[in-house]
Coordinates of C-alpha atoms and ligand atoms in Angstrom, one line a residue:
X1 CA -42.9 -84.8 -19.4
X2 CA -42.0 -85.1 -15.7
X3 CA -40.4 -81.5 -14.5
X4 CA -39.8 -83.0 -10.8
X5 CA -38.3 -85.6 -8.5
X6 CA -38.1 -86.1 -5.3
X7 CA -35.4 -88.6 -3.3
X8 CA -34.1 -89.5 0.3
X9 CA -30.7 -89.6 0.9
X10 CA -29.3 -91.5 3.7
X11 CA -26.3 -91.2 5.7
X12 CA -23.3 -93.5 6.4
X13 CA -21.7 -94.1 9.1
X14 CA -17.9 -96.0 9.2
X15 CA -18.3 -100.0 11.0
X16 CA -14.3 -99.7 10.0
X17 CA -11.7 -96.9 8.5
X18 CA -8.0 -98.3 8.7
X19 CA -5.3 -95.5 7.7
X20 CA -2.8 -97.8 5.1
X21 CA -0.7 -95.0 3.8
X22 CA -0.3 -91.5 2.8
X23 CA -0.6 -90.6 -0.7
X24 CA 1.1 -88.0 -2.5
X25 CA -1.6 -86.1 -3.7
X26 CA -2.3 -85.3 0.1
X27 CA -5.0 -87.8 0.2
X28 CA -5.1 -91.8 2.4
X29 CA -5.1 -94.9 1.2
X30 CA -7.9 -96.1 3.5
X31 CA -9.9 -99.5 4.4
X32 CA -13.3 -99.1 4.7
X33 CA -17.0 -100.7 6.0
X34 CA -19.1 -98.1 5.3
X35 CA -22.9 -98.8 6.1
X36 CA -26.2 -96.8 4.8
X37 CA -28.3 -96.1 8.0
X38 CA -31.9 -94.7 8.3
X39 CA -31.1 -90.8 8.7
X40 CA -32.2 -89.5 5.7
X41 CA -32.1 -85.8 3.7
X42 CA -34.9 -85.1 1.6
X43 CA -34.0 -83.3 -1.8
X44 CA -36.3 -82.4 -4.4
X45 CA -34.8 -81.1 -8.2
X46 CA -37.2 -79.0 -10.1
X47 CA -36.1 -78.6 -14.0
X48 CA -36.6 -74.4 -14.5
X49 CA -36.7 -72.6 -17.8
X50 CA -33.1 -70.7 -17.5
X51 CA -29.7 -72.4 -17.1
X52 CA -29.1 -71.5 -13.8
X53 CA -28.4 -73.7 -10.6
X54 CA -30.2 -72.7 -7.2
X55 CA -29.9 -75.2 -3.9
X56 CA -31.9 -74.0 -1.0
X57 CA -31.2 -75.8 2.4
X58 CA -34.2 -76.1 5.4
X59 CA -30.7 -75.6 7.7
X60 CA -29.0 -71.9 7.3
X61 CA -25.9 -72.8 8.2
X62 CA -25.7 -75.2 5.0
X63 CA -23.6 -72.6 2.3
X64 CA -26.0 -72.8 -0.9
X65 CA -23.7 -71.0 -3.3
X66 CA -21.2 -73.1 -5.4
X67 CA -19.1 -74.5 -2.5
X68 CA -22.4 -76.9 -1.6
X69 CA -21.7 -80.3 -3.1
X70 CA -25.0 -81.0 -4.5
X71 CA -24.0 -77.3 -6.3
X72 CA -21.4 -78.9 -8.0
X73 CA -22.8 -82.3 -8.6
X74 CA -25.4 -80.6 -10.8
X75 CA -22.9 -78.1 -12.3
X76 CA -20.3 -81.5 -13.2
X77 CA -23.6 -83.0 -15.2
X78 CA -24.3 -79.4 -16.9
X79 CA -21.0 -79.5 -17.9
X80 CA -21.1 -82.8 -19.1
X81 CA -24.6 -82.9 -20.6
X82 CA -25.1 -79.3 -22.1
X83 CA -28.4 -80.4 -23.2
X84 CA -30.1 -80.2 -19.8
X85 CA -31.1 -77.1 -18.4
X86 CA -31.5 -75.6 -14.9
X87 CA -32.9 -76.7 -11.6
X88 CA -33.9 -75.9 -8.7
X89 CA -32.4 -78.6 -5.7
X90 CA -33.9 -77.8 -2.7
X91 CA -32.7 -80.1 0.1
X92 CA -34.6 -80.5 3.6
X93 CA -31.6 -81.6 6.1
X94 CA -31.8 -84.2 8.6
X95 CA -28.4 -85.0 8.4
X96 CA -26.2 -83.4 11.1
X97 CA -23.1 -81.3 9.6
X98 CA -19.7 -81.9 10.4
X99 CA -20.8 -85.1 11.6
X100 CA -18.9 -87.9 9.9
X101 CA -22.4 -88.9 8.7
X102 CA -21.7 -88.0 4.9
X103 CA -24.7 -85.4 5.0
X104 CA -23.1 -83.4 2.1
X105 CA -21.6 -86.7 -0.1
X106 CA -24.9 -88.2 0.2
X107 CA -27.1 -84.7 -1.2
X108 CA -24.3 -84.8 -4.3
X109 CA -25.3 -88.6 -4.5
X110 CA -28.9 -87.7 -5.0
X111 CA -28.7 -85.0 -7.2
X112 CA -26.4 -86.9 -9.5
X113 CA -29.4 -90.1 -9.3
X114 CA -31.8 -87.5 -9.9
X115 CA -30.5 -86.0 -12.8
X116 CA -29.6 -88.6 -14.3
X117 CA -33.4 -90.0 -14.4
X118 CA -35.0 -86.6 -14.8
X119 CA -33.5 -85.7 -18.1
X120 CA -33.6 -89.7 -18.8
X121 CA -29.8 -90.4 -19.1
X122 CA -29.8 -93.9 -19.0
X123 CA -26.8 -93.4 -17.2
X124 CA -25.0 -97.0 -15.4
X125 CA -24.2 -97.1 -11.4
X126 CA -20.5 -97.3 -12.8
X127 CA -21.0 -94.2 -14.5
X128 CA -22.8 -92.7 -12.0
X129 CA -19.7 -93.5 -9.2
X130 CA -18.0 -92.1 -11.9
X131 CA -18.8 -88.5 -11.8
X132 CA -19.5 -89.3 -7.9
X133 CA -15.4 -89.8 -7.3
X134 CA -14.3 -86.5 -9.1
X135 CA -16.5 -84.8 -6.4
X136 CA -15.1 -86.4 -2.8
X137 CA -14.1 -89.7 -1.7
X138 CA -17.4 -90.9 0.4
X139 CA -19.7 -90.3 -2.9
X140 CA -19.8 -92.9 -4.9
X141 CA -20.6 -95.0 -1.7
X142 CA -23.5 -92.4 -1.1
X143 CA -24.4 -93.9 -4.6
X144 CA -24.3 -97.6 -4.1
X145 CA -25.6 -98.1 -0.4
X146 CA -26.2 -100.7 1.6
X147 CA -23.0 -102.0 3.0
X148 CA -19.6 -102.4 1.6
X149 CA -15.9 -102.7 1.9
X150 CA -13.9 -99.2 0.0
X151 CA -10.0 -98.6 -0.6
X152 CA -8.0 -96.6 -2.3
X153 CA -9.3 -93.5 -1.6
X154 CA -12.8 -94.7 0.1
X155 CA -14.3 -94.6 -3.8
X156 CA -12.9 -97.9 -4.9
X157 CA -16.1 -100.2 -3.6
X158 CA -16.8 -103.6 -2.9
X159 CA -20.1 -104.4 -2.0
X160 CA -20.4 -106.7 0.7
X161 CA -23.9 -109.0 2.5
X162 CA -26.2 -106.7 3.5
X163 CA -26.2 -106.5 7.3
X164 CA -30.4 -106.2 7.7
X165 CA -31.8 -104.3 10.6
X166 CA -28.2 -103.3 12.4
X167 CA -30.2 -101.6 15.4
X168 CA -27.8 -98.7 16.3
X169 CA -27.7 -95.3 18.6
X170 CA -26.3 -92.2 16.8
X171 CA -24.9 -89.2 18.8
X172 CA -24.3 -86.3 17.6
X173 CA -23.0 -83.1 20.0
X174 CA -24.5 -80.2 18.9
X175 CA -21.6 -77.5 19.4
X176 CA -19.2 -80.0 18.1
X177 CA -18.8 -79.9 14.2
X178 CA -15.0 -81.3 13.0
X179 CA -13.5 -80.9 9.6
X180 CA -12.8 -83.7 7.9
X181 CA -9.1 -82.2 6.0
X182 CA -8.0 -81.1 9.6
X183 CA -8.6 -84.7 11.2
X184 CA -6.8 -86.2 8.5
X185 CA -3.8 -83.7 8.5
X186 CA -3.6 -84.4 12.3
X187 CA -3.4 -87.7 12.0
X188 CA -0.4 -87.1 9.0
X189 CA 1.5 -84.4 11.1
X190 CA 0.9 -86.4 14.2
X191 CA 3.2 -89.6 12.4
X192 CA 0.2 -91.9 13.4
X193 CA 0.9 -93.8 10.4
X194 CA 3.6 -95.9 12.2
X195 CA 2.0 -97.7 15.0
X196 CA -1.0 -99.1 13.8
X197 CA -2.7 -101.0 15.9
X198 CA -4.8 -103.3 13.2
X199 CA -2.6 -103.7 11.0
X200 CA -0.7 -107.4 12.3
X201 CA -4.7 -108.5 13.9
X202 CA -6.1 -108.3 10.2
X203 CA -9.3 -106.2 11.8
X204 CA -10.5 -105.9 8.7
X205 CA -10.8 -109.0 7.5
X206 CA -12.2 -110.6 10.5
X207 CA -15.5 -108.1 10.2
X208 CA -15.9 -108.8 6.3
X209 CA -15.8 -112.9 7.6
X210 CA -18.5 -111.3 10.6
X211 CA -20.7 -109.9 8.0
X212 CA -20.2 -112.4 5.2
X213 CA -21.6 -114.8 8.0
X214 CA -24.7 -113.2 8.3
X215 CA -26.1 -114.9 11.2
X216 CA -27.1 -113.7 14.9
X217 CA -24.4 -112.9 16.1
X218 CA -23.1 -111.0 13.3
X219 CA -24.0 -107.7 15.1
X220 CA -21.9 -108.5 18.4
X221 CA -19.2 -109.5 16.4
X222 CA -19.3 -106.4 14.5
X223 CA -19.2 -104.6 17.6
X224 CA -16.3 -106.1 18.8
X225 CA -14.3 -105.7 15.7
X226 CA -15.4 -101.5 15.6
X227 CA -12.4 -99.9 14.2
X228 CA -11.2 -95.9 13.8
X229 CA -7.7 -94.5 12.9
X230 CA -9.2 -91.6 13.0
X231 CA -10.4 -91.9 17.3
X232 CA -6.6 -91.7 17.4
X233 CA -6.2 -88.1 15.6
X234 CA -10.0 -86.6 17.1
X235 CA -10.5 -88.0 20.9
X236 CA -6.7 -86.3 22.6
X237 CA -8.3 -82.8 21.4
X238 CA -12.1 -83.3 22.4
X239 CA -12.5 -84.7 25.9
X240 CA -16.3 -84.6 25.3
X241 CA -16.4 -87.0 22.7
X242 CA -13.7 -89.6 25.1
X243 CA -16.6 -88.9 27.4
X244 CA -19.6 -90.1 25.0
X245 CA -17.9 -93.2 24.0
X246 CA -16.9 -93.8 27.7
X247 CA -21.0 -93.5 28.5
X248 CA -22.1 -95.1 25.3
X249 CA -19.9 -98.1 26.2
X250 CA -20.9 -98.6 29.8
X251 CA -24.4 -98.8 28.4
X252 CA -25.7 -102.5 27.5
X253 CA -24.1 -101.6 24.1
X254 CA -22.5 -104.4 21.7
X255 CA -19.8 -101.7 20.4
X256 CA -19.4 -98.0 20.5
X257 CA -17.1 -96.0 18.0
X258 CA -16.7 -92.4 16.4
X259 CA -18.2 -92.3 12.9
X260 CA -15.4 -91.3 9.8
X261 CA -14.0 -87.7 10.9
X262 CA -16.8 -87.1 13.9
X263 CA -18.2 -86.0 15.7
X264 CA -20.8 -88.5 15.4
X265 CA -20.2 -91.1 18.4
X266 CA -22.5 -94.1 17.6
X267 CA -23.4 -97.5 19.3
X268 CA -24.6 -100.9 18.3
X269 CA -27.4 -101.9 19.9
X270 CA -29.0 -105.6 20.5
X271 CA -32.1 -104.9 19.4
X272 CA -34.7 -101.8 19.3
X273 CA -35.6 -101.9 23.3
X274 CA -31.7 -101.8 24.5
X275 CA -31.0 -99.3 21.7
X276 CA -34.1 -96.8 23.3
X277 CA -32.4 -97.3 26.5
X278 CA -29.4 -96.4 25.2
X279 CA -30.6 -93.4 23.6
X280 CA -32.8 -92.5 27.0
X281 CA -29.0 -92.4 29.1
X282 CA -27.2 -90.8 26.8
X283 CA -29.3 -87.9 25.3
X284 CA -28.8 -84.3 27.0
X285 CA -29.6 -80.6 25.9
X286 CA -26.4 -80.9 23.9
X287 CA -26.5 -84.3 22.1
X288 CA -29.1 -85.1 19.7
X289 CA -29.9 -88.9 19.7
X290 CA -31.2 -91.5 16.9
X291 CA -32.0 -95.1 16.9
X292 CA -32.1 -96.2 13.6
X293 CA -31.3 -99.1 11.4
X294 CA -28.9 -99.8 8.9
X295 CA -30.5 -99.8 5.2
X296 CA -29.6 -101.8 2.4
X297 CA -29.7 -98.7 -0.4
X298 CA -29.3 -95.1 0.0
X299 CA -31.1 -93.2 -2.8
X300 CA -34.9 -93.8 -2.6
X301 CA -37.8 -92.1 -4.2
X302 CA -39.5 -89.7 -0.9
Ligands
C5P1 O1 -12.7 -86.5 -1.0 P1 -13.3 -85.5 0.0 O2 -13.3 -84.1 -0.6 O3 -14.6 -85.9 0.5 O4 -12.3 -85.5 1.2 C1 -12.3 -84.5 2.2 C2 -11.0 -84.4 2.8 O5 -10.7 -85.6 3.6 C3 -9.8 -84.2 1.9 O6 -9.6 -82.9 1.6 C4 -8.7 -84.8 2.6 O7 -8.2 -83.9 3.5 C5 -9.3 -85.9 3.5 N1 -9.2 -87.3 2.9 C6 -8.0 -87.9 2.9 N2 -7.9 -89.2 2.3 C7 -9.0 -89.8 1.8 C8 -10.3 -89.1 1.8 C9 -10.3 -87.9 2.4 O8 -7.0 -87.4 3.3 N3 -8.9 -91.0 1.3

């Protein structure tokens, strides 16, 4: 009987996150293009003899007690399924926190996968996105992968044409970690709401018809069409990150935009050699840099 699995995780990043309305449970309706890119966590469950849950995290600033997401992913199955036992999850972090990147949605995506074929569930995606929306809004995409269109509260997904080898450039400032509640409260108290500026242009449609196309010139018209309500709550109170986008953009880049909350700044890049160049002119002792491509999953066997 298998007692182990091991799975990558990747991260998201946001092509497109339009604000539609406030809900009353404190939460947005939102429209989204989320993409799976090739920045991956590793995390490994181990079944153990006692009940217990234990994470462990290669980065010590990642909280490991019952606050961590891929904590309560496990403890939502336990709860659910009585019949399996304990684990331990240990997770080896790649993914920048605070980010925008989904580190944390995308660990509680793979734990809930692994489960659910280490203890042979048999359990559907749709059941699996499930359980993946009672823990946070970006899961169930963390689930699915690959590339598609979310609304109601980023967990009602659509998938859309897989957008193969998006070359991109991710930035991420070290001493700059932002929480995701407080850039969505700012962008509430802040009335923001009111003057949106893609609402009458129909942004979001024009970059489904960009991807649907799927041709070569589906990346510059993606970058073009880059799109975050969010930029409009972060950038006034970081400077820094106004200042990464300003550099990213006078690079030979096809797009440049803040990832979900931030403080991820990523750029699209033509192909692999611009995107290194990229990455060469904008790296410093206090940005870490990636070139990576978009994937079409998210969960994969490590
Ligand atoms: O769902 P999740 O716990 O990942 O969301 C984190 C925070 O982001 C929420 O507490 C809320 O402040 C904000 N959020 C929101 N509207 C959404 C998704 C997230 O306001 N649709």
């Amino acid at each position: 009987m298998t007692s182990r699995i091991s799975l990558k995780a990747a991260a998201k990043i946001n092509l497109y996150l339009e604000i539609t309305g406030n809900r009353p449970d404190g939460y947005h309706d939102l429209v989204m293009i989320l993409q799976s890119i090739d920045l991956c966590d590793r995390v490994d469950i181990r079944k153990i003899g006692t009940d217990q849950i234990q994470v462990s995290c290669t980065n010590s600033e990642v909280p490991c007690d019952r606050t961590n997401l891929a904590y309560k992913a496990a403890a939502l199955m336990q709860s659910v399924y009585p019949e399996i036992g304990g684990m331990e999850i240990a997770i080896d972090k790649q993914i920048p926190m605070g980010a925008g990147l989904a580190g944390g949605s995308a660990n509680a995506a793979a734990v809930l996968v692994g489960i659910d074929r280490l203890w042979d569930l048999g359990l559907t995606q749709s059941q699996l996105c499930d359980f993946a929306a009672q823990l946070g809004s970006d899961i169930p995409f963390c689930v699915v992968g690959g590339t598609a269109l979310a609304t109601g509260r980023g967990d009602i997904l659509s998938p859309l044409p897989d957008i193969k080898d998006l070359v991109l450039v991710i930035c991420k400032p070290r001493k700059i970690a932002i929480s995701t509640p407080w850039a969505y409260q700012t962008f509430r108290s802040h009335g923001l709401l009111a003057n949106n500026p893609a609402r009458h242009q129909n942004l979001s449609s024009q970059m489904v018809a960009a991807i649907a196309a799927g041709d070569a010139s589906t990346p510059a018209k993606i970058g073009r069409l880059l799109y975050n309500d969010l930029e409009r709550a972060v950038l006034p109170e970081y400077p820094e990150l106004v200042a990464l986008e300003n550099k990213l953009l006078e690079q030979e880049c096809l797009g440049a935009m803040m990832s979900g909350s931030g403080s991820t700044m990523f750029a699209i890049a033509a192909d692999l050699d611009s995107a290194k160049r990229i990455a060469e002119a904008v790296k410093t002792n206090e940005i870490d840099v990636w070139v990576v491509k978009s994937l079409v999953r998210s969960i994969f066997d490590a």
